[in-house]
Amino acid sequence: MTRLHLSLAVVFSLLIVATLINLLLIWLKPQKDWRELTLRIRTWWAIIILFSLALVSPRWLAITFFALVSFIALKEYLTLVSSRATDRMPLLWMFLAIPINYWLVGIGWYGMFIVFIPVYAFLFLPARMVLTGNTQGFLRSASQLHWGLMTTVFAFGHVACLLVLPGNDAHTGALLVLFLVGLTEFNDIAQYLWGKSLGRIKVTPSVSPNKTLAGLIGGIASTALAALFLGPLLTPMSWGMALIAGAIIGITGFCGDVVMSAVKRDLGVKDSGTLLPGHGGILDRLDSLIFTAPVFFHFIRYFYY
């Protein structure tokens, strides 16, 4: 059994433990509402199964899977924001940017990947929009399109970039992805459980009322401890560096969650969609990864590659 298969077995074991804890909580405290936690765990079963299938697949197929996730997330985002009739062609160019972005990832052209969307797409989209001559709502529309492309395609694309770091074989890259995604989702559940159990002080009451100081600190601490254990097993990191990486994932995961909550409040929606039971849409589930993926990728790349 390879390290990847062993690691996947550990992840599924943790999911089984989470499922059993959920059942135990329902049995011990039936007066409390545990439906959200139940739906979250069920959804994580589906997500981890899909990610596992991608990670044990050939590299090109895994990258194609991530490109498909970006496509769904961008499409979902664009259904939430108001767009002008004259922006149809720029919207088409946004979707065309997805295969180009992931092709750059697949061939390992990091230098072009890192500037393609933040520089060239950033300049191209408003230049294409202005050709229509419609200046009404121009700045707001351009900002919304840029935000959608940066988050759902560029930021999330860093997950796929972990697969093609120089000197990595297929299993090493997959283990880095597993470490990132697993801890990001572990942090999500840990913050929820700590907040549900001990949360009193609200961190961002006007943005996300369920986010508490206990949930934030407990989630970061739990994620850092999990990283301390898993880092040396799954990644080239030492215990100390793994502990730092876990804390970074915990902090940036929280930031991604509340930032996307602010975006949804501004748009007047609770969830970005209904694709994932207990989580809303795919964008609701990517909110943390949008922040953790690029920060963790550059942390790993700077210190180890």
mmCIF file of N, CA and C in Angstrom, residues 57-129:
data_model
loop_
_atom_site.group_PDB
_atom_site.id
_atom_site.type_symbol
_atom_site.label_atom_id
_atom_site.label_comp_id
_atom_site.label_asym_id
_atom_site.label_seq_id
_atom_site.Cartn_x
_atom_site.Cartn_y
_atom_site.Cartn_z
ATOM 1 N N SER A 57 -6.195 9.294 -9.803
ATOM 2 C CA SER A 57 -6.270 9.279 -11.259
ATOM 3 C C SER A 57 -4.971 9.819 -11.849
ATOM 4 N N PRO A 58 -4.747 9.660 -13.165
ATOM 5 C CA PRO A 58 -3.597 10.307 -13.816
ATOM 6 C C PRO A 58 -3.631 11.810 -13.587
ATOM 7 N N ARG A 59 -2.460 12.438 -13.598
ATOM 8 C CA ARG A 59 -2.360 13.859 -13.265
ATOM 9 C C ARG A 59 -3.236 14.726 -14.163
ATOM 10 N N TRP A 60 -3.284 14.423 -15.458
ATOM 11 C CA TRP A 60 -4.064 15.243 -16.379
ATOM 12 C C TRP A 60 -5.552 15.173 -16.044
ATOM 13 N N LEU A 61 -5.995 14.003 -15.576
ATOM 14 C CA LEU A 61 -7.404 13.850 -15.233
ATOM 15 C C LEU A 61 -7.728 14.602 -13.940
ATOM 16 N N ALA A 62 -6.791 14.590 -12.992
ATOM 17 C CA ALA A 62 -6.985 15.339 -11.751
ATOM 18 C C ALA A 62 -7.075 16.838 -12.032
ATOM 19 N N ILE A 63 -6.200 17.342 -12.899
ATOM 20 C CA ILE A 63 -6.226 18.770 -13.240
ATOM 21 C C ILE A 63 -7.516 19.121 -13.964
ATOM 22 N N THR A 64 -7.986 18.212 -14.828
ATOM 23 C CA THR A 64 -9.268 18.419 -15.509
ATOM 24 C C THR A 64 -10.413 18.485 -14.503
ATOM 25 N N PHE A 65 -10.341 17.658 -13.488
ATOM 26 C CA PHE A 65 -11.365 17.683 -12.422
ATOM 27 C C PHE A 65 -11.391 19.042 -11.729
ATOM 28 N N PHE A 66 -10.221 19.579 -11.388
ATOM 29 C CA PHE A 66 -10.159 20.879 -10.728
ATOM 30 C C PHE A 66 -10.664 21.989 -11.662
ATOM 31 N N ALA A 67 -10.367 21.860 -12.952
ATOM 32 C CA ALA A 67 -10.874 22.829 -13.924
ATOM 33 C C ALA A 67 -12.405 22.795 -13.970
ATOM 34 N N LEU A 68 -12.969 21.609 -13.889
ATOM 35 C CA LEU A 68 -14.428 21.470 -13.878
ATOM 36 C C LEU A 68 -15.034 22.112 -12.639
ATOM 37 N N VAL A 69 -14.371 21.947 -11.494
ATOM 38 C CA VAL A 69 -14.844 22.577 -10.262
ATOM 39 C C VAL A 69 -14.827 24.098 -10.416
ATOM 40 N N SER A 70 -13.744 24.638 -11.012
ATOM 41 C CA SER A 70 -13.668 26.079 -11.259
ATOM 42 C C SER A 70 -14.800 26.539 -12.174
ATOM 43 N N PHE A 71 -15.088 25.750 -13.198
ATOM 44 C CA PHE A 71 -16.170 26.091 -14.132
ATOM 45 C C PHE A 71 -17.508 26.180 -13.397
ATOM 46 N N ILE A 72 -17.803 25.175 -12.571
ATOM 47 C CA ILE A 72 -19.069 25.162 -11.833
ATOM 48 C C ILE A 72 -19.134 26.337 -10.862
ATOM 49 N N ALA A 73 -18.018 26.596 -10.171
ATOM 50 C CA ALA A 73 -17.988 27.690 -9.195
ATOM 51 C C ALA A 73 -18.168 29.046 -9.869
ATOM 52 N N LEU A 74 -17.494 29.255 -11.005
ATOM 53 C CA LEU A 74 -17.630 30.524 -11.715
ATOM 54 C C LEU A 74 -19.047 30.698 -12.238
ATOM 55 N N LYS A 75 -19.611 29.649 -12.794
ATOM 56 C CA LYS A 75 -20.988 29.709 -13.289
ATOM 57 C C LYS A 75 -21.954 30.041 -12.147
ATOM 58 N N GLU A 76 -21.739 29.427 -11.006
ATOM 59 C CA GLU A 76 -22.582 29.685 -9.844
ATOM 60 C C GLU A 76 -22.444 31.135 -9.391
ATOM 61 N N TYR A 77 -21.212 31.622 -9.371
ATOM 62 C CA TYR A 77 -20.965 33.013 -8.968
ATOM 63 C C TYR A 77 -21.670 33.990 -9.906
ATOM 64 N N LEU A 78 -21.586 33.734 -11.192
ATOM 65 C CA LEU A 78 -22.169 34.654 -12.167
ATOM 66 C C LEU A 78 -23.697 34.671 -12.120
ATOM 67 N N THR A 79 -24.293 33.607 -11.592
ATOM 68 C CA THR A 79 -25.752 33.614 -11.426
ATOM 69 C C THR A 79 -26.172 34.491 -10.249
ATOM 70 N N LEU A 80 -25.225 34.796 -9.359
ATOM 71 C CA LEU A 80 -25.543 35.599 -8.176
ATOM 72 C C LEU A 80 -25.401 37.094 -8.431
ATOM 73 N N VAL A 81 -24.433 37.474 -9.259
ATOM 74 C CA VAL A 81 -24.172 38.899 -9.483
ATOM 75 C C VAL A 81 -24.999 39.395 -10.665
ATOM 76 N N SER A 82 -25.301 40.666 -10.642
ATOM 77 C CA SER A 82 -26.043 41.264 -11.753
ATOM 78 C C SER A 82 -25.069 41.594 -12.875
ATOM 79 N N SER A 83 -25.419 41.222 -14.077
ATOM 80 C CA SER A 83 -24.545 41.503 -15.224
ATOM 81 C C SER A 83 -25.318 42.319 -16.264
ATOM 82 N N ARG A 84 -24.581 43.066 -17.031
ATOM 83 C CA ARG A 84 -25.187 43.897 -18.071
ATOM 84 C C ARG A 84 -25.312 43.085 -19.361
ATOM 85 N N ALA A 85 -26.305 43.397 -20.157
ATOM 86 C CA ALA A 85 -26.505 42.680 -21.421
ATOM 87 C C ALA A 85 -25.298 42.823 -22.337
ATOM 88 N N THR A 86 -24.588 43.936 -22.214
ATOM 89 C CA THR A 86 -23.426 44.172 -23.088
ATOM 90 C C THR A 86 -22.182 43.401 -22.654
ATOM 91 N N ASP A 87 -22.274 42.693 -21.518
ATOM 92 C CA ASP A 87 -21.108 41.970 -21.008
ATOM 93 C C ASP A 87 -21.088 40.502 -21.422
ATOM 94 N N ARG A 88 -21.881 40.119 -22.382
ATOM 95 C CA ARG A 88 -21.951 38.700 -22.762
ATOM 96 C C ARG A 88 -20.624 38.177 -23.293
ATOM 97 N N MET A 89 -19.967 38.938 -24.147
ATOM 98 C CA MET A 89 -18.680 38.486 -24.688
ATOM 99 C C MET A 89 -17.596 38.413 -23.617
ATOM 100 N N PRO A 90 -17.482 39.421 -22.729
ATOM 101 C CA PRO A 90 -16.516 39.279 -21.626
ATOM 102 C C PRO A 90 -16.781 38.042 -20.768
ATOM 103 N N LEU A 91 -18.063 37.697 -20.564
ATOM 104 C CA LEU A 91 -18.388 36.489 -19.804
ATOM 105 C C LEU A 91 -17.868 35.248 -20.519
ATOM 106 N N LEU A 92 -18.013 35.223 -21.846
ATOM 107 C CA LEU A 92 -17.494 34.102 -22.630
ATOM 108 C C LEU A 92 -15.984 34.000 -22.475
ATOM 109 N N TRP A 93 -15.291 35.129 -22.506
ATOM 110 C CA TRP A 93 -13.839 35.124 -22.357
ATOM 111 C C TRP A 93 -13.427 34.646 -20.965
ATOM 112 N N MET A 94 -14.243 34.926 -19.969
ATOM 113 C CA MET A 94 -13.947 34.435 -18.623
ATOM 114 C C MET A 94 -13.946 32.915 -18.583
ATOM 115 N N PHE A 95 -14.925 32.292 -19.220
ATOM 116 C CA PHE A 95 -14.982 30.833 -19.245
ATOM 117 C C PHE A 95 -13.854 30.248 -20.098
ATOM 118 N N LEU A 96 -13.472 30.964 -21.151
ATOM 119 C CA LEU A 96 -12.351 30.493 -21.964
ATOM 120 C C LEU A 96 -11.037 30.569 -21.200
ATOM 121 N N ALA A 97 -10.983 31.432 -20.202
ATOM 122 C CA ALA A 97 -9.768 31.548 -19.392
ATOM 123 C C ALA A 97 -9.528 30.300 -18.540
ATOM 124 N N ILE A 98 -10.577 29.539 -18.259
ATOM 125 C CA ILE A 98 -10.435 28.359 -17.399
ATOM 126 C C ILE A 98 -9.534 27.304 -18.035
ATOM 127 N N PRO A 99 -9.816 26.835 -19.267
ATOM 128 C CA PRO A 99 -8.915 25.827 -19.842
ATOM 129 C C PRO A 99 -7.492 26.359 -20.039
ATOM 130 N N ILE A 100 -7.358 27.647 -20.356
ATOM 131 C CA ILE A 100 -6.006 28.209 -20.517
ATOM 132 C C ILE A 100 -5.267 28.179 -19.175
ATOM 133 N N ASN A 101 -5.956 28.592 -18.120
ATOM 134 C CA ASN A 101 -5.354 28.621 -16.786
ATOM 135 C C ASN A 101 -4.867 27.239 -16.369
ATOM 136 N N TYR A 102 -5.706 26.222 -16.564
ATOM 137 C CA TYR A 102 -5.335 24.869 -16.125
ATOM 138 C C TYR A 102 -4.386 24.186 -17.102
ATOM 139 N N TRP A 103 -4.373 24.625 -18.357
ATOM 140 C CA TRP A 103 -3.351 24.145 -19.284
ATOM 141 C C TRP A 103 -1.977 24.642 -18.836
ATOM 142 N N LEU A 104 -1.906 25.884 -18.399
ATOM 143 C CA LEU A 104 -0.644 26.425 -17.877
ATOM 144 C C LEU A 104 -0.196 25.645 -16.639
ATOM 145 N N VAL A 105 -1.157 25.263 -15.803
ATOM 146 C CA VAL A 105 -0.834 24.435 -14.640
ATOM 147 C C VAL A 105 -0.304 23.082 -15.099
ATOM 148 N N GLY A 106 -1.000 22.467 -16.050
ATOM 149 C CA GLY A 106 -0.639 21.132 -16.498
ATOM 150 C C GLY A 106 0.748 21.033 -17.113
ATOM 151 N N ILE A 107 1.169 22.065 -17.843
ATOM 152 C CA ILE A 107 2.495 22.024 -18.468
ATOM 153 C C ILE A 107 3.569 22.585 -17.539
ATOM 154 N N GLY A 108 3.162 23.003 -16.339
ATOM 155 C CA GLY A 108 4.123 23.478 -15.359
ATOM 156 C C GLY A 108 4.720 24.839 -15.651
ATOM 157 N N TRP A 109 4.004 25.679 -16.426
ATOM 158 C CA TRP A 109 4.506 27.009 -16.758
ATOM 159 C C TRP A 109 4.063 27.961 -15.643
ATOM 160 N N TYR A 110 4.753 27.886 -14.528
ATOM 161 C CA TYR A 110 4.370 28.652 -13.344
ATOM 162 C C TYR A 110 4.443 30.154 -13.591
ATOM 163 N N GLY A 111 5.492 30.608 -14.283
ATOM 164 C CA GLY A 111 5.667 32.034 -14.521
ATOM 165 C C GLY A 111 4.491 32.666 -15.242
ATOM 166 N N MET A 112 3.925 31.968 -16.217
ATOM 167 C CA MET A 112 2.775 32.500 -16.937
ATOM 168 C C MET A 112 1.495 32.309 -16.139
ATOM 169 N N PHE A 113 1.371 31.195 -15.423
ATOM 170 C CA PHE A 113 0.185 30.968 -14.597
ATOM 171 C C PHE A 113 0.000 32.093 -13.589
ATOM 172 N N ILE A 114 1.092 32.524 -12.975
ATOM 173 C CA ILE A 114 1.000 33.481 -11.882
ATOM 174 C C ILE A 114 0.630 34.883 -12.358
ATOM 175 N N VAL A 115 0.752 35.145 -13.686
ATOM 176 C CA VAL A 115 0.406 36.480 -14.193
ATOM 177 C C VAL A 115 -0.763 36.451 -15.185
ATOM 178 N N PHE A 116 -1.148 35.283 -15.657
ATOM 179 C CA PHE A 116 -2.158 35.198 -16.709
ATOM 180 C C PHE A 116 -3.463 35.878 -16.302
ATOM 181 N N ILE A 117 -4.027 35.499 -15.161
ATOM 182 C CA ILE A 117 -5.290 36.102 -14.719
ATOM 183 C C ILE A 117 -5.075 37.420 -13.968
ATOM 184 N N PRO A 118 -4.145 37.479 -12.984
ATOM 185 C CA PRO A 118 -3.983 38.744 -12.248
ATOM 186 C C PRO A 118 -3.512 39.917 -13.111
ATOM 187 N N VAL A 119 -2.816 39.653 -14.234
ATOM 188 C CA VAL A 119 -2.315 40.751 -15.067
ATOM 189 C C VAL A 119 -3.050 40.810 -16.410
ATOM 190 N N TYR A 120 -2.924 39.760 -17.214
ATOM 191 C CA TYR A 120 -3.437 39.827 -18.578
ATOM 192 C C TYR A 120 -4.962 39.784 -18.647
ATOM 193 N N ALA A 121 -5.586 38.875 -17.904
ATOM 194 C CA ALA A 121 -7.054 38.852 -17.889
ATOM 195 C C ALA A 121 -7.605 40.103 -17.203
ATOM 196 N N PHE A 122 -6.899 40.562 -16.182
ATOM 197 C CA PHE A 122 -7.309 41.783 -15.478
ATOM 198 C C PHE A 122 -7.350 42.983 -16.428
ATOM 199 N N LEU A 123 -6.389 43.063 -17.336
ATOM 200 C CA LEU A 123 -6.341 44.179 -18.289
ATOM 201 C C LEU A 123 -7.265 43.945 -19.481
ATOM 202 N N PHE A 124 -7.378 42.671 -19.901
ATOM 203 C CA PHE A 124 -8.146 42.369 -21.108
ATOM 204 C C PHE A 124 -9.648 42.557 -20.907
ATOM 205 N N LEU A 125 -10.181 42.110 -19.764
ATOM 206 C CA LEU A 125 -11.634 42.146 -19.566
ATOM 207 C C LEU A 125 -12.218 43.557 -19.664
ATOM 208 N N PRO A 126 -11.705 44.544 -18.937
ATOM 209 C CA PRO A 126 -12.284 45.889 -19.071
ATOM 210 C C PRO A 126 -12.048 46.487 -20.455
ATOM 211 N N ALA A 127 -10.907 46.127 -21.093
ATOM 212 C CA ALA A 127 -10.663 46.627 -22.451
ATOM 213 C C ALA A 127 -11.714 46.085 -23.415
ATOM 214 N N ARG A 128 -12.101 44.804 -23.217
ATOM 215 C CA ARG A 128 -13.144 44.208 -24.069
ATOM 216 C C ARG A 128 -14.504 44.788 -23.732
ATOM 217 N N MET A 129 -14.767 45.076 -22.460
ATOM 218 C CA MET A 129 -16.049 45.627 -22.043
ATOM 219 C C MET A 129 -16.272 47.029 -22.604
#
